[in-house]
Coordinates of C-alpha atoms in Angstrom, one line a residue:
Chain A
M1 CA 72.0 91.1 128.0
E2 CA 71.6 91.5 131.8
Q3 CA 72.3 94.6 133.8
L4 CA 74.1 94.2 137.1
V5 CA 73.8 97.1 139.4
G6 CA 75.9 97.4 142.6
N7 CA 78.2 94.8 144.1
S8 CA 77.1 91.4 142.8
V9 CA 77.7 87.7 143.1
L10 CA 77.2 85.4 140.1
H11 CA 77.0 81.7 141.0
L12 CA 77.1 79.7 137.7
D13 CA 75.5 76.4 138.6
T14 CA 74.5 75.5 135.1
S15 CA 76.4 76.0 131.8
K16 CA 75.4 79.3 130.2
V17 CA 76.4 82.0 127.6
E18 CA 75.5 85.5 128.8
T19 CA 76.4 89.1 128.6
Y20 CA 76.4 91.4 131.7
E21 CA 76.6 95.2 131.7
L22 CA 77.9 96.5 135.0
H23 CA 76.8 99.7 136.7
D24 CA 77.8 101.4 140.0
M25 CA 80.0 98.4 141.1
Q26 CA 83.2 98.0 143.1
E27 CA 83.1 94.2 143.6
L28 CA 82.0 91.3 141.4
V29 CA 82.3 87.7 142.6
I30 CA 81.9 84.8 140.1
T31 CA 81.9 81.2 141.2
T32 CA 81.3 78.1 139.1
T33 CA 79.9 74.7 140.0
A34 CA 81.9 71.5 139.1
N35 CA 81.6 70.2 135.6
T36 CA 79.9 73.3 134.1
A37 CA 81.1 75.4 131.1
N38 CA 80.3 79.1 130.9
E39 CA 81.0 81.9 128.4
L40 CA 80.5 85.4 129.7
V41 CA 81.0 88.9 128.4
I42 CA 81.4 91.6 131.1
K43 CA 80.7 95.1 129.6
L44 CA 82.2 98.1 131.4
V45 CA 80.4 101.1 130.2
E46 CA 81.0 103.7 133.0
D47 CA 84.2 104.7 134.8
M48 CA 84.9 102.0 137.4
D49 CA 87.4 100.8 140.0
L50 CA 86.4 97.1 140.0
H51 CA 87.7 94.1 141.8
C52 CA 86.5 90.8 140.2
K53 CA 87.1 87.6 142.2
I54 CA 86.6 84.4 140.4
Q55 CA 86.5 80.9 141.8
L56 CA 86.5 77.9 139.5
A57 CA 85.4 74.6 140.9
N58 CA 86.9 71.2 139.8
H59 CA 86.5 70.3 136.1
S60 CA 84.7 73.5 135.3
Q61 CA 85.3 75.9 132.4
L62 CA 84.9 79.7 132.3
H63 CA 85.6 81.8 129.3
I64 CA 85.2 85.5 130.3
L65 CA 85.8 88.6 128.2
F66 CA 86.0 92.1 129.8
D67 CA 84.8 94.5 127.1
N68 CA 85.9 98.0 128.2
G69 CA 84.1 101.0 126.8
A70 CA 84.6 103.4 129.7
K71 CA 86.9 106.4 129.8
H72 CA 88.8 105.5 133.0
T73 CA 89.0 102.0 134.3
K74 CA 90.9 100.3 137.1
L75 CA 90.3 96.6 137.0
Q76 CA 91.7 93.9 139.3
I77 CA 90.9 90.3 138.4
E78 CA 91.9 87.5 140.7
A79 CA 91.1 83.9 139.8
D80 CA 91.6 80.7 141.7
V81 CA 91.5 77.6 139.5
Q82 CA 90.9 74.1 140.9
L83 CA 91.5 70.5 139.7
A84 CA 91.4 70.2 135.9
A85 CA 89.5 73.5 135.6
T86 CA 90.1 75.9 132.7
I87 CA 89.8 79.7 132.7
K88 CA 90.1 81.9 129.6
I89 CA 90.3 85.6 130.3
G90 CA 90.0 88.1 127.5
M91 CA 90.7 91.8 127.8
Y92 CA 89.1 93.8 125.0
E93 CA 90.6 97.3 125.1
L94 CA 89.9 98.9 121.7
S95 CA 88.4 102.2 122.9
D96 CA 90.2 105.4 124.0
S97 CA 90.2 104.4 127.6
E98 CA 92.8 105.1 130.3
V99 CA 93.3 101.7 131.9
Q100 CA 95.0 100.1 134.7
E101 CA 94.5 96.3 134.8
K102 CA 95.9 93.7 137.1
V103 CA 95.2 90.0 136.5
L104 CA 96.4 87.3 138.9
V105 CA 95.5 83.7 138.3
N106 CA 96.3 81.0 140.8
L107 CA 96.5 77.5 139.4
L108 CA 95.9 75.6 142.6
A109 CA 95.4 72.0 141.7
E110 CA 96.6 69.5 139.1
D111 CA 95.8 70.1 135.4
A112 CA 94.4 73.5 136.1
T113 CA 94.8 75.7 133.0
A114 CA 94.7 79.5 132.3
K115 CA 94.7 81.3 129.0
I116 CA 94.8 85.1 129.0
V117 CA 94.5 87.2 125.9
S118 CA 94.7 91.0 125.9
T119 CA 94.0 93.1 122.8
S120 CA 94.3 96.8 122.9
I121 CA 94.7 100.0 120.8
S122 CA 96.3 102.8 122.8
T123 CA 96.1 106.5 122.3
T124 CA 96.5 107.2 126.0
K125 CA 97.9 105.5 129.1
K126 CA 97.3 101.8 129.4
A127 CA 99.0 99.5 132.0
F128 CA 98.6 95.8 132.3
D129 CA 100.1 93.6 135.0
I130 CA 99.4 89.9 134.3
E131 CA 100.6 87.0 136.4
C132 CA 99.9 83.3 136.4
I133 CA 101.2 81.3 139.4
H134 CA 101.5 77.5 139.2
H135 CA 101.1 76.1 142.7
A136 CA 100.4 72.4 141.6
P137 CA 101.9 69.9 139.2
N138 CA 100.9 69.6 135.5
T139 CA 99.3 73.0 135.4
N140 CA 99.4 75.2 132.2
S141 CA 99.3 78.9 131.5
D142 CA 99.4 80.9 128.2
M143 CA 99.5 84.7 128.2
N144 CA 99.2 86.4 124.8
N145 CA 99.1 90.2 124.5
F146 CA 98.5 92.2 121.4
E147 CA 98.8 96.0 121.2
I148 CA 98.6 98.7 118.6
S149 CA 100.4 101.8 120.0
D150 CA 99.1 104.9 118.2
A151 CA 100.1 108.6 118.7
K152 CA 100.2 109.7 122.4
A153 CA 100.1 106.0 123.6
N154 CA 101.8 105.1 126.8
Y155 CA 101.6 101.3 127.0
D156 CA 103.1 99.3 129.8
L157 CA 102.8 95.6 130.0
R158 CA 104.3 93.2 132.6
A159 CA 103.6 89.5 132.1
C160 CA 104.9 87.1 134.7
G161 CA 104.8 83.3 134.8
T162 CA 105.6 81.9 138.2
I163 CA 106.2 78.2 138.8
K164 CA 106.5 77.3 142.5
K165 CA 108.5 74.4 143.9
G166 CA 106.5 71.2 143.6
A167 CA 104.7 72.3 140.5
F168 CA 106.6 69.8 138.3
G169 CA 105.4 69.1 134.8
S170 CA 104.0 72.6 134.5
K171 CA 104.1 74.8 131.4
S172 CA 104.1 78.6 131.3
H173 CA 104.2 80.4 127.9
Q174 CA 103.8 84.1 127.1
M175 CA 103.9 86.1 123.9
S176 CA 103.6 89.9 123.3
R177 CA 103.3 91.6 120.0
I178 CA 103.3 95.4 119.9
L179 CA 102.8 97.3 116.7
T180 CA 103.8 100.9 116.8
T181 CA 102.1 103.2 114.3
S182 CA 103.6 106.5 115.5
D183 CA 106.9 107.9 116.7
D184 CA 105.0 109.9 119.3
Q185 CA 104.3 107.0 121.7
V186 CA 106.0 105.0 124.5
S187 CA 105.6 101.2 124.7
K188 CA 107.2 98.9 127.3
A189 CA 106.9 95.2 127.7
T190 CA 108.5 93.3 130.6
P191 CA 108.3 89.5 130.4
V192 CA 109.1 87.7 133.6
L193 CA 109.6 84.0 134.4
L194 CA 110.1 83.0 138.0
I195 CA 110.9 79.3 138.1
D196 CA 111.5 77.3 141.2
E197 CA 111.2 73.7 139.8
N198 CA 113.3 71.7 137.3
D199 CA 110.9 69.6 135.3
V200 CA 108.9 72.4 133.6
M201 CA 108.6 74.2 130.3
A202 CA 108.5 77.9 130.1
S203 CA 109.0 80.4 127.3
H204 CA 108.5 84.0 126.4
A205 CA 108.5 85.8 123.0
N206 CA 108.3 89.5 122.4
S207 CA 108.1 91.6 119.3
M208 CA 107.9 95.4 119.1
G209 CA 108.1 97.7 116.1
K210 CA 106.6 99.2 113.0
M211 CA 104.8 97.3 110.3
D212 CA 107.1 95.0 108.5
E213 CA 107.8 96.7 105.1
Q214 CA 108.1 93.3 103.4
H215 CA 104.7 92.3 104.7
L216 CA 103.3 95.5 103.3
Y217 CA 105.1 94.9 100.0
Y218 CA 103.7 91.4 99.7
L219 CA 100.1 92.5 100.3
T220 CA 100.3 95.5 98.0
S221 CA 101.9 93.3 95.3
R222 CA 98.5 91.5 95.2
G223 CA 96.6 94.7 94.4
M224 CA 95.6 96.0 97.8
D225 CA 96.4 99.7 98.3
E226 CA 98.6 100.6 101.3
K227 CA 95.6 101.6 103.5
Q228 CA 93.9 98.2 103.0
A229 CA 97.1 96.4 103.5
K230 CA 97.8 98.2 106.8
E231 CA 94.2 97.5 107.9
L232 CA 94.7 93.8 107.2
L233 CA 97.9 93.7 109.1
T234 CA 96.4 95.6 112.0
L235 CA 93.5 93.1 112.0
S236 CA 96.0 90.3 112.5
Y237 CA 97.0 91.9 115.9
L238 CA 93.5 92.2 117.1
L239 CA 91.6 89.1 116.0
P240 CA 93.1 86.7 118.6
I241 CA 90.6 88.1 121.1
S242 CA 87.8 86.2 119.5
E243 CA 89.6 82.9 120.4
V244 CA 88.5 83.4 124.0
F245 CA 85.1 82.0 123.0
D246 CA 84.1 78.5 121.8
N247 CA 80.5 79.8 121.1
E248 CA 80.3 80.6 117.4
D249 CA 77.9 83.5 117.9
M250 CA 80.1 85.2 120.5
R251 CA 83.2 84.6 118.3
S252 CA 81.5 86.1 115.2
E253 CA 80.3 89.1 117.2
Y254 CA 83.8 90.0 118.3
I255 CA 85.3 89.3 114.9
N256 CA 82.9 91.7 113.4
K257 CA 83.5 94.3 116.2
V258 CA 87.2 94.1 115.6
R259 CA 86.8 94.4 111.8
S260 CA 84.5 97.4 112.2
R261 CA 87.0 99.0 114.6
V262 CA 89.8 98.7 112.0
G263 CA 87.6 100.0 109.2
L264 CA 87.1 96.8 107.3
Chain B
M1 CA 97.6 92.4 74.2
A2 CA 100.0 93.9 76.7
K3 CA 103.7 94.1 76.0
L4 CA 106.4 94.6 78.6
I5 CA 109.2 96.8 77.3
I6 CA 112.4 97.4 79.4
K7 CA 115.0 99.8 78.2
D8 CA 118.5 100.3 79.6
L9 CA 117.4 99.5 83.1
H10 CA 119.8 100.1 85.9
V11 CA 118.9 99.0 89.5
Q12 CA 120.8 99.3 92.7
I13 CA 120.5 98.2 96.3
N14 CA 122.4 99.8 99.2
E15 CA 124.2 101.9 96.6
K16 CA 125.5 98.8 94.9
E17 CA 124.5 98.5 91.2
I18 CA 123.1 95.1 90.4
L19 CA 121.4 95.6 87.0
K20 CA 123.7 97.5 84.5
G21 CA 121.5 98.1 81.5
I22 CA 118.8 95.5 80.9
N23 CA 116.9 95.6 77.6
L24 CA 114.0 93.2 77.2
E25 CA 110.7 92.9 75.5
V26 CA 108.0 90.3 76.4
D27 CA 104.9 90.1 74.3
T28 CA 101.6 88.3 75.1
H29 CA 101.7 84.6 74.6
E30 CA 105.5 84.5 75.0
I31 CA 107.3 82.6 77.7
H32 CA 110.7 84.1 78.6
A33 CA 113.2 82.2 80.8
I34 CA 115.9 84.1 82.6
M35 CA 118.9 82.0 83.5
G36 CA 122.3 82.7 85.0
P37 CA 124.6 82.0 87.9
N38 CA 123.6 83.0 91.4
G39 CA 123.9 86.6 92.4
Q40 CA 123.8 88.1 88.9
G41 CA 120.5 90.0 89.1
K42 CA 117.8 87.7 88.0
S43 CA 115.5 88.1 91.1
T44 CA 116.5 91.8 91.2
L45 CA 115.0 92.2 87.7
L46 CA 111.7 90.7 88.7
S47 CA 111.6 92.6 92.0
A48 CA 112.3 95.9 90.3
I49 CA 109.5 95.3 87.8
M50 CA 107.1 94.6 90.7
G51 CA 108.4 97.7 92.7
D52 CA 110.1 96.1 95.7
P53 CA 111.1 99.1 97.8
K54 CA 114.4 97.5 98.6
F55 CA 115.6 98.3 95.1
T56 CA 116.2 101.7 93.5
V57 CA 115.9 102.2 89.7
T58 CA 118.6 104.7 88.8
K59 CA 118.2 104.7 85.0
G60 CA 116.0 103.4 82.3
S61 CA 112.3 102.7 81.7
I62 CA 109.7 99.9 82.1
T63 CA 106.4 100.1 80.2
F64 CA 103.6 97.7 80.2
D65 CA 100.8 98.0 77.7
G66 CA 102.1 101.4 76.9
K67 CA 101.9 102.6 80.5
D68 CA 104.9 103.8 82.6
V69 CA 105.4 101.1 85.2
L70 CA 108.0 103.1 87.2
A71 CA 105.4 105.8 87.8
M72 CA 103.1 103.3 89.5
S73 CA 102.9 102.2 93.1
V74 CA 103.2 98.4 93.8
D75 CA 99.5 97.9 94.0
E76 CA 98.8 99.8 90.8
R77 CA 101.3 97.5 89.0
S78 CA 99.4 94.5 90.3
R79 CA 96.1 96.0 89.2
V80 CA 97.3 96.6 85.6
G81 CA 98.0 92.9 85.5
I82 CA 101.5 92.3 86.7
F83 CA 102.1 89.3 89.1
L84 CA 105.2 88.1 90.9
G85 CA 105.4 84.6 92.3
M86 CA 108.1 85.2 94.9
Q87 CA 111.2 83.3 95.6
Y88 CA 110.7 83.7 99.4
P89 CA 107.0 84.4 100.0
A90 CA 106.4 86.3 103.3
E91 CA 104.9 84.5 106.3
I92 CA 102.2 86.9 107.7
P93 CA 100.9 85.7 111.1
G94 CA 97.3 86.5 111.9
V95 CA 96.3 87.2 108.2
N96 CA 94.0 84.5 107.1
N97 CA 94.7 83.1 103.6
S98 CA 91.1 83.4 102.5
D99 CA 90.6 86.9 103.8
F100 CA 93.8 88.0 102.0
M101 CA 92.8 86.4 98.7
R102 CA 89.3 87.8 98.8
A103 CA 90.6 91.3 99.5
A104 CA 93.2 91.0 96.7
M105 CA 90.5 89.9 94.2
N106 CA 88.1 92.6 95.3
A107 CA 90.8 95.2 94.8
R108 CA 90.6 94.8 91.1
L109 CA 86.8 94.3 90.7
E110 CA 84.2 97.0 90.4
K111 CA 81.8 95.0 92.5
P112 CA 83.0 92.7 95.3
I113 CA 83.0 89.0 94.4
S114 CA 80.2 87.0 96.0
L115 CA 81.2 84.7 98.8
F116 CA 79.8 81.7 97.0
K117 CA 81.8 82.4 93.8
F118 CA 84.9 83.2 95.8
I119 CA 84.8 80.0 97.9
K120 CA 84.2 77.9 94.7
E121 CA 87.2 79.5 92.9
M122 CA 89.5 79.3 95.9
E123 CA 88.7 75.7 96.7
G124 CA 89.1 74.8 93.0
A125 CA 92.5 76.5 92.8
I126 CA 93.7 74.9 96.0
E127 CA 92.6 71.4 94.8
D128 CA 94.3 72.0 91.4
L129 CA 97.6 72.7 93.1
G130 CA 97.3 69.5 95.2
L131 CA 97.1 71.4 98.5
Q132 CA 95.0 70.5 101.5
S133 CA 91.6 72.3 101.6
E134 CA 92.4 73.6 105.2
M135 CA 95.1 75.9 103.6
A136 CA 92.3 78.4 102.9
H137 CA 91.8 78.8 106.6
R138 CA 95.4 79.0 107.7
N139 CA 97.4 82.2 108.2
L140 CA 99.1 83.4 105.1
N141 CA 102.1 81.1 104.4
E142 CA 102.6 80.6 108.2
G143 CA 104.0 77.2 108.9
F144 CA 103.8 76.2 105.2
S145 CA 106.6 74.1 103.8
G146 CA 108.7 75.6 101.1
G147 CA 106.8 73.7 98.4
E148 CA 103.5 74.7 99.9
K149 CA 104.4 78.3 99.8
K150 CA 105.4 78.1 96.2
R151 CA 102.2 76.3 95.3
N152 CA 100.2 78.9 97.2
E153 CA 101.8 81.6 95.0
I154 CA 100.4 79.7 92.0
V155 CA 97.0 79.5 93.7
Q156 CA 97.1 83.3 93.9
M157 CA 98.1 83.6 90.3
K158 CA 95.2 81.5 89.2
L159 CA 92.7 83.6 91.2
L160 CA 94.2 87.0 90.2
K161 CA 94.5 86.1 86.5
P162 CA 97.3 88.5 85.6
S163 CA 98.5 89.5 82.1
L164 CA 102.2 89.2 83.0
A165 CA 103.2 86.5 85.4
M166 CA 106.7 86.6 86.7
L167 CA 107.9 83.4 88.6
D168 CA 111.0 83.7 90.6
E169 CA 112.5 80.2 91.1
I170 CA 109.0 78.7 91.5
D171 CA 110.6 75.2 91.0
S172 CA 112.9 75.4 94.1
G173 CA 111.5 73.3 96.9
L174 CA 109.2 71.2 94.7
D175 CA 109.4 67.5 94.4
V176 CA 109.0 65.8 91.1
D177 CA 105.2 65.4 91.4
A178 CA 104.6 68.9 92.7
L179 CA 106.7 70.3 89.8
Q180 CA 104.4 68.6 87.3
I181 CA 101.3 70.0 89.2
V182 CA 102.7 73.5 89.2
A183 CA 103.8 73.3 85.5
N184 CA 100.3 72.0 84.5
A185 CA 98.6 74.9 86.4
V186 CA 100.8 77.5 84.9
Y187 CA 100.5 76.1 81.4
E188 CA 96.7 75.8 81.7
L189 CA 96.4 79.5 82.7
F190 CA 98.8 80.4 79.8
N191 CA 96.6 78.6 77.3
S192 CA 93.3 80.0 78.7
Q193 CA 93.9 83.7 78.5
D194 CA 96.2 86.5 77.2
L195 CA 99.2 86.0 79.4
S196 CA 103.0 86.3 79.1
L197 CA 105.4 84.6 81.4
L198 CA 108.8 85.7 82.7
I199 CA 110.4 82.8 84.5
V200 CA 113.6 82.7 86.6
S201 CA 114.8 79.1 86.9
H202 CA 118.1 77.2 87.1
Y203 CA 116.8 73.9 86.1
E204 CA 116.1 72.2 82.8
R205 CA 113.4 69.9 84.3
F206 CA 110.9 72.7 85.0
L207 CA 111.7 74.6 81.8
D208 CA 111.3 71.4 79.9
L209 CA 107.7 71.2 81.2
I210 CA 107.0 74.9 80.5
K211 CA 108.8 75.1 77.1
P212 CA 109.9 78.8 76.9
T213 CA 109.8 80.6 73.6
H214 CA 112.8 82.8 74.5
V215 CA 115.8 82.1 76.8
H216 CA 118.1 84.7 78.2
V217 CA 121.3 84.5 80.2
L218 CA 121.8 87.3 82.7
L219 CA 125.4 87.7 83.8
D220 CA 127.1 90.7 85.5
G221 CA 123.8 92.7 85.5
K222 CA 123.1 92.4 81.8
I223 CA 121.4 90.0 79.4
Q224 CA 124.5 88.7 77.7
E225 CA 123.0 85.9 75.6
T226 CA 119.6 85.3 74.1
G227 CA 118.3 82.2 72.2
G228 CA 115.7 79.6 72.0
Y229 CA 115.2 76.3 73.9
E230 CA 118.5 74.9 72.7
L231 CA 120.3 77.4 75.0
I232 CA 118.8 75.6 78.0
K233 CA 120.3 72.3 76.9
K234 CA 123.7 73.9 76.3
I235 CA 123.7 75.4 79.8
D236 CA 122.5 72.2 81.4
T237 CA 125.4 70.3 79.8
E238 CA 128.2 72.9 79.7
G239 CA 127.3 75.3 82.6
Y240 CA 128.0 79.0 82.4
D241 CA 131.8 79.1 81.8
W242 CA 131.4 79.6 78.1
V243 CA 129.2 82.6 78.7
Y244 CA 131.8 84.2 81.0
D245 CA 134.5 83.5 78.3
K246 CA 132.4 84.7 75.3
Y247 CA 131.6 88.0 76.8
G248 CA 134.8 88.6 78.7
V249 CA 133.1 88.7 82.1
E250 CA 135.3 88.0 85.1
K251 CA 134.2 85.0 87.1
P252 CA 133.7 85.7 90.8
A253 CA 136.7 84.6 92.9
I254 CA 136.3 81.3 94.7
Q255 CA 136.4 81.9 98.5
T256 CA 139.3 80.0 100.1
R257 CA 138.8 78.7 103.5
M258 CA 141.1 80.0 106.2
S259 CA 142.5 77.6 108.7
L260 CA 142.5 78.7 112.3
D261 CA 144.8 75.9 113.3
A262 CA 144.4 73.8 116.5
C263 CA 143.7 76.5 119.0
G264 CA 141.0 78.2 116.9
A265 CA 142.6 81.6 117.1
K266 CA 144.0 83.4 114.1
K267 CA 147.8 83.8 114.2

């Protein structure tokens, strides 16, 4: 793991898998070189108001996970994605942090792709504003958000897929699943689709509510007690974060972290 | 040798009484078939034994191996050896089939099963039921066809090795070949351990493969008729009208269609 102190620029000119821990930083710039594939974990361990600007060159791939362990975080991520480049952004928010996160991805050239996954457990205020804008034809975006709203949670999610005129053949999909485990919480999800082109595909799917009683019954009918069954169902909301990575070690690390967080 | 004893069981859902006094005894190495027209309480009976929270037992008792089943939670019932292969198995996104099965097996073991042994048993069960090996890595029942869901229920039954296996219309959604595979798997388990079977089915074909020792007809919330295998043949050729007549049970009214005439509005 590398420590980055102060405002930094990361220029990724070769393919790498790396973890960075940030200190005393307001701005982080990440750029990729064409035809590279990188997997990064960015660890936030101290309170921060961070602006992260990402530029993806043609045919490059960047999978980046923001692992937030700070108490108070304001994070703004802005990514420009060029020709046939792919960005996967993961937001790992399983600690008791107060969070305000804004993600804006611009799909600027043909076949540019963005996948965004957020996973959070809330016991305080967490707000996410996520938008993918399709500027060019045949671009793709997928925004998947998973949340467990516990007691005292105040969760607010806005997810927006925008397809501009001329971005024909583009696809914008979003899904949000919110599990509420307490009556003493407030959760809000606002899906938005702004479409200014005819030949496109767009969808959104939202679910919000308590654990499905029939799912609990099915699991306990196989011998698991209610606590174990609830842990398994909770896990199902959180494990998708590991899919940000192709690298098996990174994926296993985050699967184990999530399992440990849930108590399994 | 665990015996299921049900006495005067009354069960309701949403304040409507479905079971109106069921009496039944199922001993080890017995295969009991429950037949009857739709909506008479067959699935309700199996669900009530398993403890589905949708149903309320208002009267009666259920004991298994001398223990009071109604005093047990759902998971306790499973751990004493009761298994239900469900009519409509739940699809649970995000819960991996393997993770789920391993957790279920470990729930009844003093020491967790080794990964190697688990993989061997799971892969063997999946192969025996004619399913693709990738089933182990898919989410629980998610995207499975109806037949695959039913076969996955039998995979679970093979791995959990219950003492009482209840199968709720396990034959629906299965083609002829799959029916044979499922019947073979059920019968193999039946012959290899102390097991009793309580099977709800409409169709002679599956029951012909399983060969029940006792056959019951459930009508109007009660077991009205009990017999041997010959009862299945009689129902297959004559239907249930004779049972309604014999026990003086009123047949449900046939719904008549209402015509809305040309404009589609009711006059």
